Each structure stands twice: as structure tokens, then as C-alpha cells.
Short mmCIF file of N, CA and C in Angstrom, two decimals:
data_model
loop_
_atom_site.label_atom_id
_atom_site.label_comp_id
_atom_site.label_asym_id
_atom_site.label_seq_id
_atom_site.Cartn_x
_atom_site.Cartn_y
_atom_site.Cartn_z
N GLY A 682 19.15 -6.78 -2.99
CA GLY A 682 18.74 -5.59 -2.62
C GLY A 682 19.79 -4.56 -2.34
N THR A 683 19.10 -3.52 -1.39
CA THR A 683 19.22 -2.48 -1.37
C THR A 683 20.69 -2.97 -0.34
N VAL A 684 20.81 -3.90 0.40
CA VAL A 684 22.13 -3.69 1.10
C VAL A 684 22.76 -4.79 0.79
N GLY A 685 22.92 -5.20 -0.42
CA GLY A 685 23.62 -5.81 -1.76
C GLY A 685 24.47 -5.15 -2.38
N LEU A 686 23.84 -3.51 -2.71
CA LEU A 686 23.53 -2.47 -3.36
C LEU A 686 24.99 -2.16 -2.37
N TYR A 687 24.64 -1.40 -1.14
CA TYR A 687 25.46 -0.82 -0.35
C TYR A 687 27.15 -1.89 -0.45
N ALA A 688 26.77 -3.29 0.74
CA ALA A 688 27.40 -3.99 0.47
C ALA A 688 28.70 -3.95 -0.48
N LEU A 689 28.26 -4.22 -1.90
CA LEU A 689 29.29 -3.70 -2.77
C LEU A 689 30.26 -2.54 -2.94
N ALA A 690 29.13 -1.11 -3.07
CA ALA A 690 29.85 -0.25 -3.07
C ALA A 690 31.02 -0.28 -1.85
N VAL A 691 30.70 -0.32 -0.60
CA VAL A 691 31.63 -0.31 0.75
C VAL A 691 32.80 -1.24 0.34
N SER A 692 32.61 -2.22 -0.02
CA SER A 692 33.17 -3.16 -0.37
C SER A 692 34.88 -3.13 -1.27
N LEU A 693 33.88 -2.02 -2.28
CA LEU A 693 34.79 -1.75 -3.64
C LEU A 693 35.48 -0.26 -2.37
N ALA A 694 35.13 0.49 -1.99
CA ALA A 694 35.41 1.50 -2.12
C ALA A 694 36.24 1.54 -0.84
N ASN A 695 36.75 0.33 0.20
CA ASN A 695 37.23 -0.18 1.18
C ASN A 695 38.77 -0.46 0.33
N LYS A 696 39.00 -1.44 -0.45
CA LYS A 696 40.41 -1.17 -1.45
C LYS A 696 41.27 0.10 -1.60
N ILE A 697 40.47 0.84 -1.49
CA ILE A 697 40.89 2.82 -1.32
C ILE A 697 41.60 3.12 -0.34
N ASP A 698 41.00 2.83 0.71
CA ASP A 698 40.95 2.65 2.53
C ASP A 698 42.24 2.13 2.33
N ILE A 699 42.06 0.19 1.97
CA ILE A 699 43.83 0.00 2.45
C ILE A 699 44.83 0.75 1.54
N VAL A 700 44.74 0.90 0.73
CA VAL A 700 45.96 2.03 0.03
C VAL A 700 45.79 2.91 0.77
N ASN A 701 45.46 3.79 0.95
CA ASN A 701 45.60 5.11 1.76
C ASN A 701 46.19 4.10 3.18
N SER A 702 45.55 3.38 3.90
CA SER A 702 45.97 3.27 5.09
C SER A 702 47.50 2.50 5.41
N ASN A 703 48.10 1.50 3.90
CA ASN A 703 48.94 1.33 4.24
C ASN A 703 50.06 2.13 4.23
N LEU A 704 50.25 3.34 2.89
CA LEU A 704 50.30 4.08 2.69
C LEU A 704 51.02 5.49 3.98
N TYR A 705 50.18 5.40 4.74
CA TYR A 705 50.04 6.26 6.15
C TYR A 705 51.05 5.62 7.33
N THR A 706 50.40 4.42 7.70
CA THR A 706 51.73 3.39 8.29
C THR A 706 52.94 3.45 7.74
N VAL A 707 52.96 3.68 6.41
CA VAL A 707 54.69 3.24 6.51
C VAL A 707 55.11 4.71 6.84
N LEU A 708 54.61 5.49 6.41
CA LEU A 708 54.95 6.89 7.00
C LEU A 708 54.85 7.25 8.53
N MET A 709 54.34 6.23 9.31
CA MET A 709 54.64 7.03 11.08
C MET A 709 56.01 6.63 11.55
N PRO A 710 56.95 6.30 11.03
CA PRO A 710 58.01 6.17 11.94
C PRO A 710 58.61 7.70 11.87
N LYS A 711 58.96 8.02 9.82
CA LYS A 711 58.84 9.07 9.42
C LYS A 711 57.96 10.06 10.46
N ALA A 712 56.99 10.15 10.10
CA ALA A 712 56.71 11.61 11.14
C ALA A 712 56.79 11.62 12.84
N GLY A 713 56.83 10.51 13.42
CA GLY A 713 56.88 10.85 14.46
C GLY A 713 58.33 11.24 15.03
N THR A 714 59.46 11.34 13.99
CA THR A 714 60.75 12.12 14.61
C THR A 714 60.56 13.58 13.73
N LEU A 715 59.80 14.40 13.83
CA LEU A 715 59.39 15.46 13.18
C LEU A 715 59.31 16.70 14.18
N GLU A 716 59.90 17.18 14.15
CA GLU A 716 60.29 18.87 15.57
C GLU A 716 58.64 19.48 14.62
N PRO A 717 57.90 20.20 15.10
CA PRO A 717 57.16 21.44 14.76
C PRO A 717 57.92 22.17 14.09
N GLY A 718 57.20 22.95 12.56
CA GLY A 718 57.74 23.97 11.89
C GLY A 718 58.03 23.60 10.99
N PRO A 719 59.50 23.56 10.13
CA PRO A 719 59.81 23.03 9.00
C PRO A 719 59.72 22.08 8.41
N ALA A 720 59.76 21.38 9.62
CA ALA A 720 60.35 19.34 9.08
C ALA A 720 58.75 19.23 8.78
N THR A 721 57.78 19.83 9.74
CA THR A 721 56.44 19.19 10.03
C THR A 721 55.74 19.23 8.36
N ARG A 722 56.26 20.75 8.19
CA ARG A 722 55.41 21.56 7.64
C ARG A 722 55.81 20.52 5.71
N GLY A 723 57.14 20.20 5.79
CA GLY A 723 57.68 19.85 4.71
C GLY A 723 57.91 18.37 4.12
N PHE A 724 57.05 17.23 5.06
CA PHE A 724 56.00 16.03 5.25
C PHE A 724 55.35 16.10 5.09
N LEU A 725 54.01 17.39 5.64
CA LEU A 725 53.16 16.77 5.03
C LEU A 725 52.68 17.72 3.69
N ARG A 726 53.63 19.24 3.17
CA ARG A 726 53.81 19.18 1.69
C ARG A 726 53.98 17.61 0.88
N GLY A 727 55.06 17.05 0.99
CA GLY A 727 55.67 16.42 0.09
C GLY A 727 54.11 14.61 0.30
N ALA A 728 53.50 14.52 1.24
CA ALA A 728 52.41 13.79 1.62
C ALA A 728 51.61 14.69 0.67
N PHE A 729 50.87 15.82 0.83
CA PHE A 729 49.97 15.89 -0.38
C PHE A 729 50.36 16.44 -1.53
N LEU A 730 51.16 16.31 -1.65
CA LEU A 730 51.26 15.90 -3.22
C LEU A 730 51.38 14.70 -3.81
N ARG A 731 51.76 13.97 -2.38
CA ARG A 731 51.67 12.20 -3.10
C ARG A 731 49.89 12.05 -2.88
N SER A 732 49.27 12.72 -1.98
CA SER A 732 47.82 12.85 -2.11
C SER A 732 47.34 13.47 -3.57
N ALA A 733 48.43 13.77 -3.98
CA ALA A 733 47.17 14.44 -5.17
C ALA A 733 47.61 13.69 -6.39
N VAL A 734 48.68 13.20 -6.29
CA VAL A 734 48.63 12.28 -7.01
C VAL A 734 48.14 11.04 -7.07
N ILE A 735 48.22 10.76 -6.58
CA ILE A 735 46.72 9.33 -5.98
C ILE A 735 45.33 9.35 -5.93
N ALA A 736 45.14 11.07 -5.90
CA ALA A 736 43.93 11.77 -6.54
C ALA A 736 43.17 11.56 -7.60
N VAL A 737 44.83 11.98 -8.33
CA VAL A 737 44.30 12.29 -10.58
C VAL A 737 44.32 10.75 -10.59
N LEU A 738 44.55 9.72 -9.80
CA LEU A 738 44.74 8.88 -10.54
C LEU A 738 43.39 7.83 -10.39
N LEU A 739 42.82 8.11 -9.24
CA LEU A 739 41.34 7.22 -8.83
C LEU A 739 40.38 8.18 -9.18
N LEU A 740 40.80 9.04 -9.89
CA LEU A 740 39.47 10.42 -10.54
C LEU A 740 38.34 9.58 -11.41
N PRO A 741 39.22 9.11 -12.57
CA PRO A 741 38.37 8.14 -12.87
C PRO A 741 37.34 6.96 -13.10
N LEU A 742 37.52 6.47 -11.68
CA LEU A 742 36.78 6.08 -11.05
C LEU A 742 35.33 6.51 -10.77
N LEU A 743 35.33 8.04 -10.37
CA LEU A 743 34.07 7.92 -10.46
C LEU A 743 33.05 7.65 -12.16
N ALA A 744 34.37 7.92 -12.79
CA ALA A 744 33.24 8.26 -14.56
C ALA A 744 32.81 6.70 -14.70
N LEU A 745 33.87 6.15 -14.40
CA LEU A 745 33.91 4.08 -14.93
C LEU A 745 33.10 3.65 -14.26
N ALA A 746 32.46 4.10 -12.83
CA ALA A 746 32.24 3.50 -11.86
C ALA A 746 30.83 2.19 -12.07
N ARG A 747 29.61 3.05 -13.05
CA ARG A 747 28.74 2.06 -12.87
C ARG A 747 29.13 1.15 -14.39
N PRO A 748 30.07 1.40 -15.20
CA PRO A 748 29.88 0.58 -16.38
C PRO A 748 31.58 -0.58 -15.71
N VAL A 749 32.22 -0.41 -15.32
CA VAL A 749 33.11 -1.58 -14.88
C VAL A 749 31.80 -2.30 -13.49
N ILE A 750 30.95 -1.58 -12.79
CA ILE A 750 30.09 -2.71 -12.27
C ILE A 750 29.02 -3.51 -12.71
N VAL A 751 28.76 -3.02 -13.17
CA VAL A 751 27.91 -3.81 -15.09
C VAL A 751 28.33 -4.42 -15.45
N LEU A 752 30.23 -4.65 -15.92
CA LEU A 752 30.93 -5.26 -16.37
C LEU A 752 31.21 -6.75 -15.56
N CYS A 753 31.29 -5.90 -14.44
CA CYS A 753 32.07 -6.89 -13.58
C CYS A 753 30.58 -8.06 -12.64
N TYR A 754 29.65 -6.89 -11.93
CA TYR A 754 28.39 -8.11 -11.57
C TYR A 754 27.10 -7.76 -12.17
N GLY A 755 27.13 -7.23 -13.40
CA GLY A 755 25.85 -7.19 -13.95
C GLY A 755 25.07 -5.78 -13.86
N GLU A 756 24.16 -5.58 -14.60
CA GLU A 756 23.22 -4.57 -14.31
C GLU A 756 22.22 -4.60 -13.60
N PRO A 757 21.57 -5.72 -12.15
CA PRO A 757 20.99 -6.00 -10.96
C PRO A 757 21.66 -4.87 -9.85
N PHE A 758 23.86 -4.78 -10.37
CA PHE A 758 24.00 -4.04 -9.53
C PHE A 758 24.59 -3.05 -9.74
N ALA A 759 24.32 -2.05 -10.71
CA ALA A 759 24.60 -0.75 -11.57
C ALA A 759 24.04 0.12 -10.00
N GLY A 760 23.40 0.29 -9.44
CA GLY A 760 22.36 0.92 -8.17
C GLY A 760 23.93 0.91 -7.48
N ALA A 761 24.73 0.15 -6.92
CA ALA A 761 25.60 0.63 -6.07
C ALA A 761 26.89 1.38 -6.73
N ALA A 762 26.77 2.31 -8.42
CA ALA A 762 27.70 2.76 -8.53
C ALA A 762 27.73 4.71 -7.53
N GLU A 763 26.06 4.27 -7.72
CA GLU A 763 26.22 6.24 -7.14
C GLU A 763 26.74 5.86 -5.78
N LEU A 764 26.14 4.87 -4.94
CA LEU A 764 26.90 4.91 -3.57
C LEU A 764 28.36 4.89 -3.65
N PHE A 765 29.20 3.74 -4.45
CA PHE A 765 30.44 4.20 -4.49
C PHE A 765 30.93 5.49 -5.63
N ARG A 766 30.84 6.01 -5.89
CA ARG A 766 30.93 7.34 -6.17
C ARG A 766 31.35 8.41 -4.83
N TRP A 767 29.89 8.26 -4.15
CA TRP A 767 30.28 8.64 -2.85
C TRP A 767 31.41 8.58 -2.42
N LEU A 768 31.43 7.17 -2.03
CA LEU A 768 32.37 6.76 -0.91
C LEU A 768 34.18 7.03 -1.71
N VAL A 769 33.81 6.83 -2.90
CA VAL A 769 35.17 7.88 -3.48
C VAL A 769 35.54 8.72 -3.38
N VAL A 770 34.45 9.77 -2.85
CA VAL A 770 34.47 10.77 -3.04
C VAL A 770 35.34 11.10 -1.42
N MET A 771 34.69 10.62 -0.75
CA MET A 771 35.12 10.09 0.86
C MET A 771 36.84 9.63 0.87
N ALA A 772 37.27 8.84 0.18
CA ALA A 772 38.22 8.30 0.11
C ALA A 772 39.24 9.49 -0.64
N LEU A 773 39.23 9.87 -1.55
CA LEU A 773 39.75 11.07 -1.87
C LEU A 773 39.62 12.46 -0.60
N VAL A 774 39.24 12.38 -0.52
CA VAL A 774 39.16 13.58 1.19
C VAL A 774 39.98 12.99 2.51
N ASP A 775 39.77 11.71 2.47
CA ASP A 775 40.88 10.91 3.45
C ASP A 775 42.13 10.76 3.22
N LEU A 776 42.61 10.80 1.58
CA LEU A 776 43.98 10.93 1.41
C LEU A 776 44.71 12.33 1.78
N PHE A 777 43.61 13.56 1.71
CA PHE A 777 44.37 14.77 2.18
C PHE A 777 44.44 14.77 3.71
N VAL A 778 43.47 14.09 4.21
CA VAL A 778 43.47 14.26 6.03
C VAL A 778 44.54 13.02 6.26
N SER A 779 44.17 12.25 5.76
CA SER A 779 45.50 11.13 6.97
C SER A 779 46.91 11.92 7.30
N PRO A 780 47.41 12.59 6.25
CA PRO A 780 49.06 12.65 6.68
C PRO A 780 48.60 13.91 8.08
N VAL A 781 47.48 14.37 8.05
CA VAL A 781 47.69 15.16 9.56
C VAL A 781 47.34 14.14 10.59
N TRP A 782 46.08 13.25 10.10
CA TRP A 782 46.65 12.22 11.22
C TRP A 782 47.32 11.60 11.55
N VAL A 783 48.22 11.67 11.06
CA VAL A 783 49.40 10.48 11.01
C VAL A 783 50.58 11.78 11.64
N VAL A 784 50.75 12.87 11.72
CA VAL A 784 51.47 13.56 12.52
C VAL A 784 50.15 13.74 13.55
N PHE A 785 49.72 13.51 13.68
CA PHE A 785 48.73 13.62 15.64
C PHE A 785 49.02 12.71 16.03
N TYR A 786 49.27 11.01 15.69
CA TYR A 786 49.38 9.83 15.91
C TYR A 786 50.78 10.13 16.48
N ALA A 787 51.53 10.39 15.78
CA ALA A 787 53.19 10.50 15.93
C ALA A 787 53.46 11.78 17.48
N ARG A 788 52.54 12.01 17.08
CA ARG A 788 53.02 13.41 18.69
C ARG A 788 52.05 12.93 19.39
N GLU A 789 51.39 11.58 19.50
CA GLU A 789 50.69 11.03 20.63
C GLU A 789 49.80 12.12 21.27
N ARG A 790 48.79 12.50 20.58
CA ARG A 790 47.33 13.17 20.92
C ARG A 790 46.26 11.88 20.81
N SER A 791 46.52 10.72 21.12
CA SER A 791 45.42 9.91 21.38
C SER A 791 43.98 9.95 22.25
N ARG A 792 43.87 11.18 22.83
CA ARG A 792 43.01 11.21 23.70
C ARG A 792 42.38 12.40 23.25
N PHE A 793 42.76 13.27 22.04
CA PHE A 793 41.99 14.16 21.30
C PHE A 793 41.70 13.24 19.90
N LEU A 794 42.76 12.46 19.91
CA LEU A 794 41.57 11.54 18.75
C LEU A 794 40.84 10.85 19.20
N ALA A 795 40.64 10.15 20.09
CA ALA A 795 39.62 9.52 20.69
C ALA A 795 38.58 10.29 20.65
N LEU A 796 38.45 11.55 20.84
CA LEU A 796 37.43 12.26 21.19
C LEU A 796 36.80 12.30 19.96
N VAL A 797 37.22 12.60 18.77
CA VAL A 797 36.93 12.60 16.92
C VAL A 797 36.65 11.66 17.18
N ASP A 798 37.17 10.88 17.30
CA ASP A 798 36.09 9.00 17.03
C ASP A 798 35.14 8.74 17.67
N LEU A 799 35.19 9.37 18.37
CA LEU A 799 33.55 9.64 19.81
C LEU A 799 32.46 10.00 19.23
N LEU A 800 33.04 11.72 18.52
CA LEU A 800 32.00 12.49 17.26
C LEU A 800 31.73 11.85 16.61
N ARG A 801 32.96 11.16 15.43
CA ARG A 801 32.37 10.13 14.13
C ARG A 801 31.07 9.05 14.72
N VAL A 802 31.36 8.77 15.91
CA VAL A 802 30.35 7.68 15.99
C VAL A 802 29.12 7.97 16.43
N VAL A 803 28.99 8.97 17.10
CA VAL A 803 27.62 9.74 17.51
C VAL A 803 26.54 10.45 16.33
N VAL A 804 27.71 10.68 15.67
CA VAL A 804 27.08 11.51 13.92
C VAL A 804 27.23 9.87 12.87
N ILE A 805 27.41 9.27 13.44
CA ILE A 805 27.49 8.01 12.35
C ILE A 805 26.39 7.17 12.59
N VAL A 806 25.93 7.16 13.66
CA VAL A 806 24.62 6.44 14.78
C VAL A 806 23.70 7.21 14.50
N ALA A 807 23.55 8.40 14.96
CA ALA A 807 21.97 9.36 14.36
C ALA A 807 22.11 9.60 13.26
N GLY A 808 22.96 9.52 12.26
CA GLY A 808 22.59 10.30 10.54
C GLY A 808 22.36 8.10 10.45
N ALA A 809 22.24 7.16 10.70
CA ALA A 809 21.90 6.17 9.87
C ALA A 809 20.60 6.07 10.42
N ALA A 810 20.28 6.10 11.54
CA ALA A 810 19.29 6.31 12.48
C ALA A 810 17.66 7.06 11.96
N THR A 811 18.44 7.92 11.16
CA THR A 811 17.40 9.32 11.09
C THR A 811 17.64 8.76 9.48
N LEU A 812 18.96 8.60 8.90
CA LEU A 812 18.77 8.54 7.32
C LEU A 812 17.97 7.35 6.43
N ILE A 813 18.55 6.29 7.23
CA ILE A 813 18.61 5.18 6.46
C ILE A 813 16.83 4.13 6.24
N PRO A 814 16.02 4.89 7.14
CA PRO A 814 14.91 4.37 7.02
C PRO A 814 14.28 5.41 5.88
N SER A 815 14.95 6.40 5.68
CA SER A 815 13.92 7.05 4.74
C SER A 815 14.60 7.05 3.26
N HIS A 816 15.56 7.30 3.57
CA HIS A 816 17.03 6.77 1.93
C HIS A 816 17.58 5.53 1.70
N GLY A 817 17.26 4.67 2.17
CA GLY A 817 17.87 3.61 2.12
C GLY A 817 19.82 3.26 2.39
N ALA A 818 20.04 2.69 1.29
CA ALA A 818 21.71 2.48 1.11
C ALA A 818 22.42 3.49 0.68
N MET A 819 21.49 4.46 -0.25
CA MET A 819 21.99 6.13 0.58
C MET A 819 22.15 7.35 1.50
N GLY A 820 21.45 6.64 2.31
CA GLY A 820 21.27 7.20 3.70
C GLY A 820 22.37 6.78 4.28
N ALA A 821 23.07 5.36 4.24
CA ALA A 821 23.89 4.85 5.78
C ALA A 821 24.76 5.23 4.87
N VAL A 822 25.40 5.66 3.03
CA VAL A 822 26.18 6.33 2.47
C VAL A 822 26.10 8.11 3.12
N LEU A 823 24.90 8.63 3.29
CA LEU A 823 24.98 9.90 3.70
C LEU A 823 25.83 10.25 5.11
N ALA A 824 25.14 9.14 5.48
CA ALA A 824 25.71 9.28 7.71
C ALA A 824 27.24 8.97 7.92
N LYS A 825 27.68 8.09 6.37
CA LYS A 825 29.09 7.70 6.23
C LYS A 825 29.67 8.86 6.84
N VAL A 826 29.46 10.26 4.76
CA VAL A 826 29.78 11.75 4.92
C VAL A 826 29.61 12.15 5.83
N ALA A 827 28.17 12.65 6.89
CA ALA A 827 28.63 13.24 7.62
C ALA A 827 29.51 13.08 8.75
N ALA A 828 29.78 11.76 9.11
CA ALA A 828 30.22 11.25 10.70
C ALA A 828 31.83 12.02 9.83
N LYS A 829 32.21 11.34 8.70
CA LYS A 829 33.63 12.23 7.99
C LYS A 829 33.75 13.94 8.28
N ALA A 830 32.37 14.11 8.02
CA ALA A 830 32.71 15.97 8.05
C ALA A 830 32.23 16.49 9.62
N ALA A 831 31.92 15.42 10.65
CA ALA A 831 32.28 15.92 11.29
C ALA A 831 33.55 15.65 12.74
N GLY A 832 34.23 14.80 11.72
CA GLY A 832 35.64 14.58 12.06
C GLY A 832 36.64 15.57 11.90
N LEU A 833 36.16 16.02 10.59
CA LEU A 833 37.07 16.78 9.91
C LEU A 833 36.87 18.32 11.27
N VAL A 834 35.71 18.08 11.36
CA VAL A 834 35.16 19.84 12.19
C VAL A 834 36.10 19.93 13.46
N GLY A 835 35.08 18.40 14.78
CA GLY A 835 35.88 18.01 15.93
C GLY A 835 37.64 18.06 15.30
N ALA A 836 38.35 18.02 14.33
CA ALA A 836 39.64 17.75 14.50
C ALA A 836 40.47 19.02 13.90
N ASP A 837 39.51 19.69 13.94
CA ASP A 837 39.71 21.73 13.86
C ASP A 837 39.93 22.15 15.08
N GLN A 838 39.30 21.66 15.88
CA GLN A 838 39.22 21.90 17.28
C GLN A 838 40.53 22.29 18.32
N PRO A 839 40.52 23.53 18.90
CA PRO A 839 41.89 22.82 19.93
C PRO A 839 42.03 22.03 21.29
N SER A 840 42.98 21.26 21.37
CA SER A 840 43.09 20.74 22.08
C SER A 840 43.03 21.08 23.47
N THR A 841 42.06 20.80 24.25
CA THR A 841 42.83 21.40 25.64
C THR A 841 43.91 21.22 26.81
N GLY A 842 44.60 19.79 26.35
CA GLY A 842 44.82 19.25 27.11
C GLY A 842 46.35 19.24 27.20
N ASP A 843 47.22 19.90 26.34
CA ASP A 843 48.59 20.80 26.96
C ASP A 843 48.06 22.23 27.10
N GLY A 844 47.29 22.58 26.62
CA GLY A 844 47.37 24.53 25.82
C GLY A 844 47.73 24.39 24.60
N GLU A 845 48.17 23.23 23.67
CA GLU A 845 48.52 24.16 22.73
C GLU A 845 47.62 23.80 21.54
N ALA A 846 47.38 23.97 20.63
CA ALA A 846 45.74 24.69 19.37
C ALA A 846 46.85 23.28 18.43
N GLU A 847 46.16 22.44 17.86
CA GLU A 847 46.75 21.14 17.61
C GLU A 847 46.45 21.44 15.85
N PHE A 848 47.22 22.04 14.97
CA PHE A 848 46.86 22.21 13.37
C PHE A 848 45.60 23.10 13.53
N GLN A 849 45.33 23.90 13.45
CA GLN A 849 43.44 24.29 13.70
C GLN A 849 43.72 24.70 12.37
N HIS A 850 42.82 24.58 11.29
CA HIS A 850 42.35 24.91 10.24
C HIS A 850 43.14 24.44 9.47
N PHE A 851 43.95 22.95 9.57
CA PHE A 851 44.76 21.98 9.02
C PHE A 851 45.73 22.53 8.61
N ALA A 852 45.98 22.55 6.86
CA ALA A 852 47.25 22.86 6.54
C ALA A 852 47.04 24.74 6.33
N TRP A 853 45.95 24.80 6.40
CA TRP A 853 46.17 26.69 6.01
C TRP A 853 46.48 27.64 7.47
N ASN A 854 46.39 26.90 8.60
CA ASN A 854 47.01 27.63 9.60
C ASN A 854 48.23 26.90 9.91
N ILE A 855 49.38 25.89 8.88
CA ILE A 855 50.56 25.64 9.63
C ILE A 855 50.79 26.53 8.18
N ASN A 856 50.70 27.13 7.43
CA ASN A 856 51.14 27.83 6.23
C ASN A 856 51.86 26.56 5.65
N ILE A 857 50.70 25.17 5.24
CA ILE A 857 51.01 24.55 3.93
C ILE A 857 51.28 25.00 2.56
N LEU A 858 50.00 25.81 2.25
CA LEU A 858 49.63 25.84 1.28
C LEU A 858 49.77 27.24 0.96
#
């Protein structure tokens, strides 16, 4: 049923998240040595370039999702393809956000990151409670997308802990682009 379609889509999309997490876990030590300014901008430029290459390699998944899912799991699971596509788009966004999070972690901004995660939890719970009853599995995916978007908006706010603005507007305000 619907739960099986969602489970399949999430399981497949999690493989992308694993690659992304492992890539940036490896980069954490490098990020920890960066001084604010040109070194951080250079690190993020390289990371964004890597992310762009990976994103281009993953884009065919959007078109191939249904045929591959039907081939591997059968026609009853074809409905997982649309859910999977949304989750792939979310993973593609993560490819570009993850390098910024790595810098946040390396700079020990754990309180700030915890607050952003709390915001995401509140949004996913409220979104799931609202959207799943009316939209089923797609409601669960949309709740995840909403939580991800809330995390991005939350990360765009300045920290009040030490008065320093925490990469407002991500790459744009630190002259990455």
C-alpha cells in the first residue's frame, strides 16, 4: 500500500543521503582548520563545484525513477517513483547546503544548529499531522520538504550567541557566487 511506496522511496533516496553525509564527514577536518574569509570561501567554492558535479550525475534519476523502480520492484511499486523524485530533489538541495553545515559544525555552532533542527522537527510533525491524512504518502514527503525548507530559512537567521552573523543568506553574503 501507500506505506510500502513511501518506504521504498525513502529507502532509495537515503542512499543519496549516505553518499552526501560520507563526503562531508571526510571534509570536516579540513573545515575545522579554516579561518573566516578567503580560506572559507575557497573551501565552499570547491565544495559547491563538487556538489554541482554530483548533482549533474544524479539528475538522470529524476527521469529514470519510474522505469527502474518498475523493473526492479514491479508495477505495484510504480507509485513510489513520484515520491522518490521529490526526495531526490531534496537530496540535490542538500548537496549544496551540506558544505555550509560542515563549516557551522567545524566552528562549533552547535546551539545554533540545534535550534535549526528543533525548528525542522516542529515543522515536520505539524506538516505530517496536517498533510498525511489528506495526501497520504505524498503528504509525508511534502512534510519532509517543508521541514527542509524551514531548516534553510532558520539557518539564514543571525546567531545571537556571540553577535556574529552566521553566513546570512549562505553563499550570497560571503561572496561565493
